[in-house]
Amino acid sequence: MAEITYREALRRALREEMQRDPTVVIWGEDVVAYAGGGAYGVTAGLAKEFPGRVRDTPIAEEAIVGVGIGAAMGGMRPVCEIMTVNFALVAWDQIVNHAAKQSHMFNGQIKVPMVIRTPNGHGRTAATHSQNFDAWFASIPSLKVVAPATPYDAKGLLKSAIRDDDPVVFLEHLQLYSTRGEVPDEEYLVPIGEADYKRRGAHLTIVTWGRMTIESLKAAQVLAQEGIEVEIVDLRTLRPLDYALALESVRKTHRVIVVEEGWRTGGLGAEIAATLQEIAFNELDAPIARVAGLEVPMPYAKNLERATLPFAEDVVAAARAMMHNEY
Amino acid sequence: MDKDELIYMYRQMLLIRVFEERSAEMYAKAKIAGFLHLYNGQEAIAVGAVSALNPDDEIVVNYRDHGWALARGCSARAVMAELFGRADGTTGGRGGSMHLVDVKRHFWGGYAIVGGHLPLAVGLAVAAQYLKTGRVTLCSMGDGSTNIGTFHAALNWAKLWNAPIIFLVENNQYAMGTSYDVHSAVPMLQKAAGYNMYAEEVDGMDVMAVREAVCRAAERARRGEGPSFLNAVTYRFRGHSMADPDVQRDKQEIAAWRQRDPIPRFADEVLLKQNLLTEADLQAIRKSVEEEVEDAIAFADKSPEPSLDTLYDYIYMQPVSNMQIGGSLMRPPKTIGRLSATSNGRG
């Protein structure tokens, strides 16, 4: 088993699925030309390996997604790259009114087996380029939404997403592309719709996904030194949302913090907290707490950006407060 | 051209006209709800275009889609049942008037977000090109959709990738109530010229002219010469939808266009003139069409409402194993259906 980056794991998934199925293609802005393949290097080298199947497109996200939907209807399995999630707003109508409507509204006559790959993230790029819409995507019936945190999950989920018969929004993360993790050499899939324990512990449950899984793991190290053992449930799939592990964990620890990167109001954390208390109110020894991004358009200045985003220290503080009954 | 085919085209146009007149009646009787956009006046376009294409060529249209569904061969029964919101409709009552579909007939649907279907049509054409199926995609739209971003993104992409597609503008000269000179800065063909796309203007009230133009465009696409753009100038004889009192259009203008009605015109200029049919034959066709639509109404009225048990069908084409406890589906789908049946929709 080799340790590779999240970026390389994604590239391997794309390569393997393109080798396996000739109808898989990659379309997006600068997936061929720019710096050898993709604004963030995920598709590097694939255009040479698969002539005619990796194509640069105009900067027209509504068409990248819309043409992808049509091609999927017509028998292909396009993987469409939206350079960052912020630009997915330009394609919002195509995602919500078309990709997510076809199968149900047309009563099963049309399927849309496509993947929309796009990264969340930040990096001193200010308000229009540092957003997180996980909750919006996850609120749309008929979409599948995944957000892997590790190279292992990134590869296994992307392969599942490409083989899936429904439209899958695949949320990557700029800050995770260069992180490393073990990925088996042999083929494997990670099923869509299944959460995963990333750490076991008896005192407190953290429900999270994406970059915040990694921050929560860092927080767990600190908390362990203080005698607080957290259990981390990485949702991995945001729609349909798998509550089974979170419920199992709550019944053990009786304390929950939901950790998300995006805005708190109307965030996915609010939905998860509401659902957990509906089902497992009697299991809870403390109100469910939330760690989330602060609700401002992301500032450019380094200190302001850092203050806006949640990091491990925010998780540590929330966990301490909960264990000391300060909520 | 084959006599039977000409007669068939006439009958199809008449079927659409009678179907739409009776649909308006059913709307007034509240058998049909929501929005109902009638095709009266534009029949020559759908019928002419469909007659020019192969049965497996792809068709994608906007929400003014009853005429297209009927022209493509969907039964009047299935279309009327859909308008009634019943189980035997083209989508089992899911989509309604604006979202008719019949994929078996390569009719990929009516789309109700103006311009939203254009990229989808380009995608179908690109898939046909990639998979080498030899199929051509026809994408129809109103003149009102030629100003939105997806129109330009779709034309650019189709030209860039040489997609085998025909963009067919049903230019009825109004975007809802807003006339062409108020909604567009340049003449229609200049929009195609902006993408260096082969383009023609067509008399949209002449079924044979539409047929011939679509034939030329389809041949170009099949020869690998890429996309074409057709501006079929037409007029709708009624308001934008049943909700439109049609007070903004000039009465004389409407009357003048009614003089160019494509149905009697085709009867006079082709069928009668070439002695293919007599007046008595035309009367017999009208009678059979009226009976067909009457039968469709009776059928739709008897068709059951869709079962509540189907509410969650096809949310996913590939269901996830533990979906019943996931997300908003906190209860197994069928339980939710039963709850809503017995408790005023709560559940």
XYZ file of C-alpha atoms in Angstrom:
674
model
C 0.000 0.000 0.000
C 1.428 3.322 -1.072
C 0.999 6.716 0.510
C -0.203 9.148 -2.137
C -1.819 12.555 -2.262
C -5.543 13.222 -2.440
C -4.881 14.743 -5.883
C -3.113 11.602 -7.104
C -5.869 9.412 -5.657
C -8.458 11.315 -7.687
C -6.307 11.029 -10.806
C -5.959 7.280 -10.321
C -9.720 6.918 -9.971
C -10.246 8.856 -13.201
C -7.599 6.819 -15.022
C -8.959 3.464 -13.874
C -12.543 4.319 -14.773
C -11.515 5.680 -18.179
C -9.632 2.450 -18.837
C -12.639 0.443 -17.731
C -15.373 2.307 -19.632
C -14.860 4.089 -22.968
C -17.927 6.293 -22.399
C -16.207 8.083 -19.489
C -14.896 11.489 -20.576
C -13.560 14.534 -18.744
C -14.724 17.998 -19.735
C -13.948 21.276 -18.026
C -12.095 24.557 -18.073
C -8.395 24.000 -18.602
C -8.461 20.296 -17.823
C -5.976 19.824 -20.687
C -4.087 22.994 -21.405
C -3.392 24.724 -18.117
C -0.155 23.767 -16.376
C -0.374 20.251 -17.787
C -3.937 19.450 -16.703
C -6.420 21.211 -14.500
C -6.209 24.399 -12.492
C -5.283 22.238 -9.481
C -3.501 19.512 -11.385
C -5.990 16.692 -10.866
C -6.273 15.770 -14.549
C -2.554 16.147 -15.312
C -1.392 13.783 -18.046
C -4.800 12.221 -18.696
C -5.371 14.033 -22.000
C -2.250 12.393 -23.457
C -3.241 9.015 -22.113
C -6.800 9.190 -23.450
C -6.806 11.124 -26.723
C -10.077 12.895 -27.474
C -11.579 12.009 -24.127
C -10.262 14.884 -22.021
C -11.337 18.216 -23.485
C -11.013 21.851 -22.566
C -14.290 23.745 -22.667
C -15.288 27.381 -22.811
C -15.619 29.215 -19.499
C -19.360 28.655 -19.430
C -20.284 26.578 -16.405
C -23.968 26.400 -17.341
C -22.888 24.696 -20.559
C -20.250 22.478 -18.941
C -22.907 21.025 -16.667
C -25.732 21.206 -19.217
C -23.792 19.564 -22.038
C -22.677 16.959 -19.509
C -26.302 16.249 -18.575
C -27.273 15.871 -22.221
C -24.333 13.594 -22.966
C -25.221 11.485 -19.925
C -28.806 11.237 -21.192
C -27.365 10.153 -24.528
C -25.341 7.244 -23.144
C -22.045 8.703 -21.933
C -20.587 9.066 -18.439
C -19.117 12.546 -18.396
C -17.033 13.796 -15.501
C -17.433 17.571 -15.607
C -14.962 19.709 -13.705
C -16.083 23.045 -12.294
C -12.868 24.831 -11.368
C -14.095 25.859 -7.912
C -17.444 25.495 -6.225
C -17.973 29.251 -6.430
C -18.445 28.953 -10.190
C -21.049 26.225 -9.729
C -23.453 29.085 -9.023
C -23.303 29.952 -12.717
C -24.515 26.394 -13.399
C -27.048 26.359 -10.579
C -30.077 26.153 -12.898
C -28.552 23.212 -14.727
C -27.770 21.391 -11.485
C -31.079 22.043 -9.720
C -33.584 22.294 -12.573
C -32.094 19.761 -14.930
C -29.615 17.277 -13.436
C -31.761 16.811 -10.339
C -35.119 16.691 -12.125
C -34.681 14.238 -14.987
C -35.116 10.852 -13.333
C -38.122 11.583 -11.143
C -40.003 14.177 -13.187
C -39.724 12.071 -16.337
C -40.833 9.005 -14.367
C -37.695 6.955 -14.819
C -37.433 7.419 -18.593
C -34.231 9.466 -18.360
C -31.127 8.870 -16.290
C -28.209 11.244 -15.839
C -25.064 9.301 -14.948
C -22.687 12.218 -14.601
C -20.218 13.516 -12.034
C -19.719 17.197 -11.277
C -16.285 17.484 -9.647
C -15.570 20.756 -7.905
C -13.439 21.861 -4.961
C -14.436 23.779 -1.879
C -11.657 25.783 -0.301
C -9.933 29.062 0.312
C -6.471 30.543 0.078
C -6.435 34.348 0.327
C -8.855 34.554 -2.591
C -11.506 36.613 -0.759
C -15.272 36.524 -0.696
C -16.257 35.331 -4.169
C -13.665 32.545 -4.251
C -13.819 31.088 -0.733
C -17.298 29.722 -0.218
C -18.973 26.528 0.807
C -22.408 25.470 -0.426
C -22.499 21.941 0.974
C -25.879 22.553 2.594
C -27.413 23.855 -0.627
C -26.332 20.831 -2.639
C -27.348 18.462 0.147
C -30.866 19.923 0.278
C -31.762 18.973 -3.297
C -33.775 15.780 -3.789
C -32.426 13.435 -6.478
C -28.831 14.650 -6.266
C -26.136 12.547 -4.705
C -23.515 14.618 -2.906
C -20.192 13.317 -1.626
C -17.323 15.090 0.141
C -14.335 12.820 0.819
C -11.760 13.762 3.451
C -8.931 11.301 2.737
C -7.098 10.021 -0.339
C -8.573 6.555 0.290
C -12.139 7.858 0.295
C -11.457 10.266 -2.559
C -10.417 7.431 -4.858
C -13.059 4.940 -3.793
C -15.904 7.443 -3.881
C -14.922 8.933 -7.231
C -14.930 5.482 -8.803
C -18.373 4.813 -7.313
C -19.597 8.209 -8.477
C -18.509 7.593 -12.061
C -20.265 4.209 -12.114
C -23.416 5.609 -10.510
C -26.544 6.091 -12.613
C -27.482 9.338 -10.879
C -25.905 12.795 -11.005
C -23.242 13.058 -8.305
C -21.853 16.352 -7.014
C -18.327 15.488 -5.925
C -16.979 18.068 -3.482
C -13.196 18.081 -3.247
C -11.167 20.563 -1.235
C -8.262 22.827 -2.154
C -6.640 22.356 1.239
C -6.800 18.574 0.912
C -5.292 18.129 -2.583
C -1.736 17.812 -1.266
C -2.549 15.817 1.871
C -1.281 12.248 1.871
C -2.756 8.951 2.916
C -2.579 5.227 2.287
C -4.325 3.937 -0.803
C -4.301 0.242 -1.770
C -2.719 -0.729 -5.061
C -5.563 -3.104 -5.824
C -8.970 -1.897 -6.930
C -11.650 -0.988 -4.382
C -14.807 1.102 -4.198
C -16.209 3.209 -1.384
C -20.002 3.040 -1.586
C -22.012 6.260 -1.823
C -24.273 6.739 1.184
C -22.130 5.203 3.923
C -20.500 7.136 6.745
C -17.245 5.980 8.325
C -15.629 6.108 11.760
C -12.352 7.975 11.417
C -11.576 7.626 15.126
C -13.157 5.675 17.953
C -13.678 7.178 21.412
C -16.105 6.960 24.283
C -16.684 10.531 25.461
C -17.983 12.655 22.656
C -19.144 12.250 19.052
C -18.036 14.583 16.310
C -20.116 14.404 13.138
C -18.321 16.023 10.247
C -17.064 15.701 6.656
C -14.488 17.018 4.214
C -11.672 19.238 5.490
C -13.253 19.403 8.936
C -12.712 15.663 9.336
C -8.981 16.333 9.160
C -9.223 19.288 11.557
C -11.312 17.160 13.920
C -8.651 14.427 13.865
C -6.049 17.036 14.827
C -8.319 18.240 17.611
C -8.755 14.678 18.846
C -4.997 14.390 19.405
C -5.015 17.453 21.641
C -8.128 16.363 23.498
C -6.728 12.875 24.078
C -3.881 14.409 26.048
C -6.525 15.910 28.325
C -8.280 12.598 28.742
C -11.132 13.375 26.320
C -11.597 10.589 23.772
C -13.666 11.745 20.801
C -15.312 9.541 18.225
C -15.292 10.970 14.711
C -18.067 10.087 12.286
C -17.059 11.166 8.789
C -20.293 11.355 6.793
C -18.488 11.141 3.414
C -21.853 11.334 1.614
C -23.991 14.409 2.295
C -27.008 13.233 0.313
C -28.511 10.778 0.915
C -27.315 11.237 4.449
C -26.451 8.138 6.469
C -27.392 8.649 10.125
C -26.733 5.067 11.185
C -23.181 5.579 12.481
C -23.945 8.944 14.071
C -26.868 7.391 15.952
C -24.811 4.405 17.037
C -22.119 6.731 18.306
C -24.558 9.055 20.104
C -26.018 6.080 21.944
C -22.514 5.412 23.233
C -21.158 8.890 24.004
C -24.387 10.857 24.603
C -22.652 14.046 23.441
C -22.493 15.452 19.900
C -20.730 18.286 18.154
C -21.426 18.821 14.462
C -18.449 20.400 12.739
C -18.744 22.086 9.358
C -16.770 24.586 7.338
C -19.696 26.541 5.891
C -21.966 29.183 7.355
C -23.818 28.222 10.513
C -27.271 29.541 9.613
C -29.068 27.011 7.475
C -25.959 24.871 7.426
C -26.011 21.119 7.100
C -25.005 21.031 10.769
C -28.375 22.501 11.706
C -30.150 19.750 9.784
C -28.032 17.034 11.358
C -28.487 18.417 14.873
C -32.240 18.686 14.413
C -32.497 15.154 13.089
C -30.351 13.616 15.818
C -32.394 15.217 18.566
C -35.627 14.129 16.872
C -34.520 10.510 16.871
C -32.281 10.319 19.919
C -33.317 13.096 22.277
C -33.329 10.799 25.290
C -29.774 9.704 24.565
C -28.363 13.215 24.865
C -26.634 14.445 28.003
C -25.991 17.892 26.526
C -27.440 20.074 23.802
C -25.952 19.297 20.402
C -23.282 21.886 19.643
C -22.123 23.254 16.322
C -18.756 24.452 15.087
C -19.096 26.344 11.804
C -17.689 29.112 9.659
C -18.383 32.683 10.712
C -21.070 34.427 8.729
C -19.211 37.058 6.782
C -18.201 37.277 3.132
C -14.663 35.905 3.347
C -12.130 38.733 3.825
C -8.799 38.759 1.980
C -6.551 39.782 4.909
C -4.691 36.808 6.336
C -5.767 37.226 9.944
C -9.394 37.916 9.041
C -9.575 34.882 6.741
C -8.184 32.638 9.465
C -10.615 34.037 12.004
C -13.544 33.314 9.699
C -12.771 29.629 9.130
C -13.109 26.833 11.654
C -9.910 24.968 12.562
C -8.849 22.270 15.034
C -8.596 24.764 17.894
C -12.281 25.645 17.492
C -13.182 21.970 17.736
C -10.959 21.610 20.811
C -12.627 24.585 22.482
C -16.122 23.285 21.730
C -15.254 19.811 23.022
C -13.765 21.175 26.248
C -16.824 23.335 26.814
C -19.139 20.418 26.250
C -17.205 18.086 28.549
C -17.161 20.777 31.234
C -20.901 21.288 30.860
C -20.516 24.829 29.632
C -23.170 24.483 26.944
C -43.568 12.820 -51.934
C -45.814 9.988 -50.939
C -49.513 10.916 -50.908
C -50.161 9.070 -47.668
C -47.381 10.969 -45.956
C -48.835 14.310 -47.041
C -52.244 13.310 -45.758
C -50.663 12.113 -42.520
C -48.962 15.495 -42.071
C -52.271 17.268 -42.578
C -53.977 14.999 -40.102
C -51.246 15.515 -37.525
C -51.535 19.299 -37.793
C -55.278 19.074 -37.423
C -54.960 16.652 -34.512
C -52.746 19.167 -32.693
C -55.188 22.005 -33.389
C -58.231 20.101 -32.198
C -56.305 18.691 -29.239
C -55.314 22.190 -28.153
C -58.828 23.608 -28.562
C -60.244 20.813 -26.442
C -57.402 21.192 -23.894
C -58.377 24.848 -23.472
C -61.914 23.687 -22.797
C -60.685 21.142 -20.255
C -58.617 23.861 -18.608
C -61.722 26.023 -18.306
C -63.466 23.042 -16.719
C -60.538 22.717 -14.262
C -59.685 19.242 -15.527
C -56.235 20.683 -16.277
C -54.343 22.882 -13.812
C -51.170 24.939 -13.658
C -49.842 26.413 -16.873
C -51.127 25.392 -20.279
C -49.230 26.755 -23.295
C -51.122 26.050 -26.487
C -49.510 25.393 -29.863
C -52.268 26.833 -32.094
C -50.744 28.460 -35.154
C -47.353 26.784 -34.861
C -48.419 23.287 -35.962
C -46.514 23.382 -39.242
C -43.217 23.583 -37.379
C -43.465 20.442 -35.253
C -45.131 18.418 -37.991
C -42.769 19.610 -40.725
C -39.673 19.058 -38.596
C -40.655 15.603 -37.371
C -41.465 14.504 -40.924
C -37.937 15.491 -41.975
C -36.155 13.467 -39.305
C -35.450 9.783 -38.782
C -37.446 8.118 -35.995
C -34.281 7.750 -33.906
C -33.111 11.340 -34.283
C -33.244 13.143 -30.953
C -35.795 15.881 -30.263
C -35.599 18.329 -27.357
C -38.131 21.143 -27.014
C -39.423 23.793 -24.636
C -42.592 23.834 -22.545
C -44.923 24.525 -25.507
C -44.641 20.844 -26.193
C -48.045 19.210 -26.795
C -47.707 19.624 -30.535
C -44.246 18.101 -30.534
C -45.324 15.087 -28.489
C -48.268 14.439 -30.802
C -46.209 15.041 -33.942
C -43.630 12.570 -32.677
C -46.298 9.910 -32.316
C -47.274 10.021 -28.646
C -50.935 9.066 -28.368
C -53.497 11.778 -27.731
C -54.626 9.567 -24.848
C -51.229 9.627 -23.115
C -50.771 13.372 -23.632
C -54.268 14.257 -22.420
C -53.893 11.921 -19.417
C -50.679 13.769 -18.546
C -52.442 17.125 -18.743
C -55.056 15.682 -16.388
C -52.265 14.565 -14.012
C -53.145 10.887 -14.281
C -51.290 7.598 -14.072
C -51.546 6.865 -17.803
C -49.904 10.148 -18.786
C -46.533 10.362 -20.505
C -44.827 10.683 -17.101
C -47.562 9.172 -14.997
C -48.702 12.604 -13.907
C -45.298 13.734 -12.669
C -44.405 16.367 -15.217
C -47.659 17.803 -16.522
C -48.129 19.970 -19.592
C -44.647 21.482 -19.705
C -42.683 18.249 -19.253
C -44.015 15.727 -21.743
C -41.537 13.035 -22.723
C -41.290 9.755 -24.615
C -37.747 8.496 -24.744
C -38.736 5.370 -26.717
C -39.628 7.785 -29.500
C -36.418 9.774 -28.950
C -38.517 12.650 -27.690
C -36.388 13.849 -24.772
C -38.876 16.163 -23.308
C -40.365 19.531 -22.857
C -38.286 21.867 -20.710
C -39.756 24.757 -18.807
C -36.779 26.901 -17.848
C -36.325 29.191 -20.837
C -33.084 28.270 -22.607
C -32.228 25.601 -20.039
C -32.596 22.722 -22.489
C -30.191 24.069 -25.079
C -27.019 22.750 -23.413
C -28.767 19.401 -22.877
C -29.513 19.199 -26.584
C -25.881 19.975 -27.407
C -24.918 17.183 -25.007
C -27.193 14.711 -26.779
C -25.657 15.735 -30.091
C -22.128 15.408 -28.715
C -23.011 11.937 -27.389
C -24.316 10.908 -30.820
C -21.082 12.179 -32.346
C -18.891 10.437 -29.738
C -20.824 7.160 -29.846
C -21.105 7.374 -33.658
C -24.830 6.661 -33.702
C -25.407 8.847 -36.763
C -28.294 10.562 -35.027
C -29.085 14.233 -35.409
C -30.465 16.282 -32.516
C -33.179 18.828 -33.141
C -33.552 21.498 -30.465
C -36.534 23.782 -30.736
C -36.947 26.992 -28.762
C -38.928 30.214 -28.752
C -37.542 33.556 -29.873
C -37.650 34.610 -26.208
C -34.925 32.080 -25.356
C -32.384 33.564 -27.744
C -31.225 36.227 -25.294
C -30.340 34.132 -22.288
C -26.783 32.989 -21.551
C -27.362 29.308 -22.276
C -28.402 30.172 -25.848
C -25.038 31.726 -26.564
C -23.106 29.129 -24.586
C -24.889 26.342 -26.487
C -24.380 27.832 -29.953
C -20.720 28.516 -29.240
C -20.130 24.987 -27.959
C -22.050 23.318 -30.799
C -20.033 25.209 -33.396
C -16.757 24.647 -31.571
C -17.259 20.870 -31.368
C -19.046 20.634 -34.741
C -22.033 18.967 -33.092
C -24.721 17.347 -35.285
C -27.529 19.594 -34.087
C -30.281 21.767 -35.517
C -31.308 24.814 -33.510
C -34.855 25.535 -34.588
C -36.285 28.826 -33.404
C -40.062 28.874 -33.356
C -40.095 32.609 -33.756
C -43.646 33.571 -32.827
C -42.307 37.086 -32.286
C -43.205 37.352 -28.622
C -41.389 36.395 -25.418
C -44.551 35.926 -23.382
C -46.007 39.376 -23.997
C -42.800 41.177 -24.970
C -42.395 41.715 -28.695
C -39.223 40.917 -30.636
C -38.203 44.553 -31.114
C -38.373 45.062 -27.340
C -36.501 41.863 -26.396
C -33.807 41.533 -29.062
C -31.195 44.022 -30.224
C -30.444 42.367 -33.574
C -32.341 40.386 -36.220
C -32.525 36.668 -35.452
C -30.141 35.448 -38.128
C -27.418 37.776 -36.892
C -27.362 35.797 -33.677
C -26.388 32.673 -35.602
C -23.948 34.689 -37.686
C -22.196 35.617 -34.463
C -21.105 31.986 -34.247
C -20.497 31.611 -37.964
C -23.285 29.054 -38.058
C -25.158 27.949 -41.170
C -28.580 29.585 -40.942
C -31.821 29.890 -42.876
C -35.037 31.783 -42.447
C -38.123 29.641 -42.954
C -41.821 30.337 -43.330
C -43.044 28.691 -40.151
C -46.620 28.720 -41.452
C -45.669 26.432 -44.356
C -45.253 22.812 -43.327
C -43.428 21.858 -46.534
C -40.973 24.749 -46.187
C -40.187 23.686 -42.618
C -39.779 20.078 -43.702
C -37.373 20.996 -46.479
C -35.276 23.289 -44.305
C -34.976 20.687 -41.563
C -34.061 18.080 -44.212
C -31.216 20.300 -45.446
C -29.997 20.938 -41.919
C -30.165 17.244 -40.989
C -28.238 16.287 -44.123
C -25.550 18.812 -43.249
C -25.283 17.347 -39.766
C -25.095 13.790 -41.113
C -22.362 14.795 -43.527
C -20.329 16.037 -40.577
C -20.859 19.697 -41.394
C -22.021 20.503 -37.877
C -24.787 22.653 -36.470
C -27.475 24.605 -38.305
C -29.787 27.370 -37.208
C -33.310 27.791 -38.539
C -35.458 30.828 -37.867
C -39.009 29.622 -38.457
C -41.194 32.709 -38.409
C -44.605 31.928 -37.027
C -47.365 33.215 -34.795
C -49.335 31.797 -31.928
C -53.037 32.260 -32.373
C -53.725 32.404 -28.644
C -52.067 34.029 -25.637
C -48.786 32.849 -24.128
C -50.685 30.458 -21.883
C -54.232 30.011 -20.693
C -53.397 32.558 -18.004
C -52.706 35.225 -20.642
C -55.724 37.361 -21.639
C -53.755 38.344 -24.782
C -54.566 42.047 -24.565
C -51.090 43.303 -25.479
C -51.012 42.070 -29.076
C -52.667 44.105 -31.796
C -56.020 42.625 -32.859
C -55.372 43.381 -36.529
C -51.993 41.699 -36.295
C -53.595 38.565 -34.860
C -56.271 38.581 -37.565
C -53.687 38.999 -40.311
C -51.669 36.030 -39.088
C -54.787 33.917 -38.781
C -55.215 34.457 -42.506
C -51.979 32.494 -42.920
C -53.206 29.528 -40.850
C -50.910 26.622 -41.840
C -53.669 24.003 -41.801
C -56.197 25.304 -44.378
C -53.246 26.653 -46.326
C -51.726 23.175 -46.666
C -55.135 21.762 -47.569
C -55.699 24.403 -50.261
C -52.222 24.737 -51.709
C -51.230 21.075 -51.672
C -53.917 18.513 -50.942
C -56.845 20.003 -52.888
C -54.750 21.655 -55.561
C -52.983 18.414 -56.406
C -56.284 16.553 -56.209
C -54.978 14.293 -53.481
C -58.135 14.785 -51.461
C -61.653 16.154 -51.840
C -63.546 18.463 -49.499
C -65.457 15.410 -48.321
C -62.171 13.656 -47.480
C -61.103 16.685 -45.428
C -64.403 16.569 -43.541
C -63.861 12.877 -42.848
C -60.371 13.573 -41.500
C -61.708 16.294 -39.221
C -64.365 13.934 -37.929
C -61.848 11.198 -37.167
C -59.542 13.686 -35.423
C -62.410 15.005 -33.307
C -63.279 11.451 -32.342
C -59.687 10.702 -31.433
C -59.500 13.712 -29.136
C -62.909 12.971 -27.624
C -61.664 9.449 -26.907
C -58.481 10.882 -25.362
C -60.527 13.067 -23.015
C -62.703 10.131 -21.963
C -59.560 8.042 -21.458
C -57.847 10.734 -19.386
C -60.935 11.217 -17.278
C -61.058 7.490 -16.464
C -57.344 7.123 -15.883
C -56.565 6.806 -12.151
C -54.570 9.303 -10.146
C -50.998 8.125 -9.668
C -50.609 5.881 -6.645
C -49.133 7.540 -3.556
C -46.876 4.512 -3.325
C -45.032 5.812 -6.393
C -44.168 9.177 -4.824
C -40.535 8.290 -4.226
C -40.033 6.229 -7.360
C -37.025 7.297 -9.445
C -35.741 9.815 -6.900
C -32.668 7.803 -7.731
C -32.172 5.468 -10.665
C -29.671 3.651 -8.462
C -31.054 3.668 -4.920
C -28.635 3.757 -2.028
C -28.874 0.760 0.293
C -29.630 2.575 3.546
C -31.607 5.419 1.983
C -34.725 4.934 4.108
C -32.937 6.392 7.111
C -31.055 9.016 5.172
C -31.576 12.725 4.769
C -35.139 13.863 4.382
C -36.353 10.305 3.950
C -36.567 9.544 7.623
C -39.340 7.037 7.114
C -39.584 4.369 4.466
C -41.085 6.037 1.372
C -44.300 4.062 1.405
C -45.013 5.021 5.004
C -44.766 8.672 4.066
C -47.184 8.084 1.228
C -49.741 6.532 3.553
C -49.366 9.260 6.133
C -49.989 11.988 3.615
C -53.067 10.131 2.429
C -54.634 10.143 5.851
C -53.489 13.335 7.503
C -53.905 16.288 5.189
C -50.502 15.955 3.603
C -48.528 16.080 6.824
C -45.893 13.425 7.157
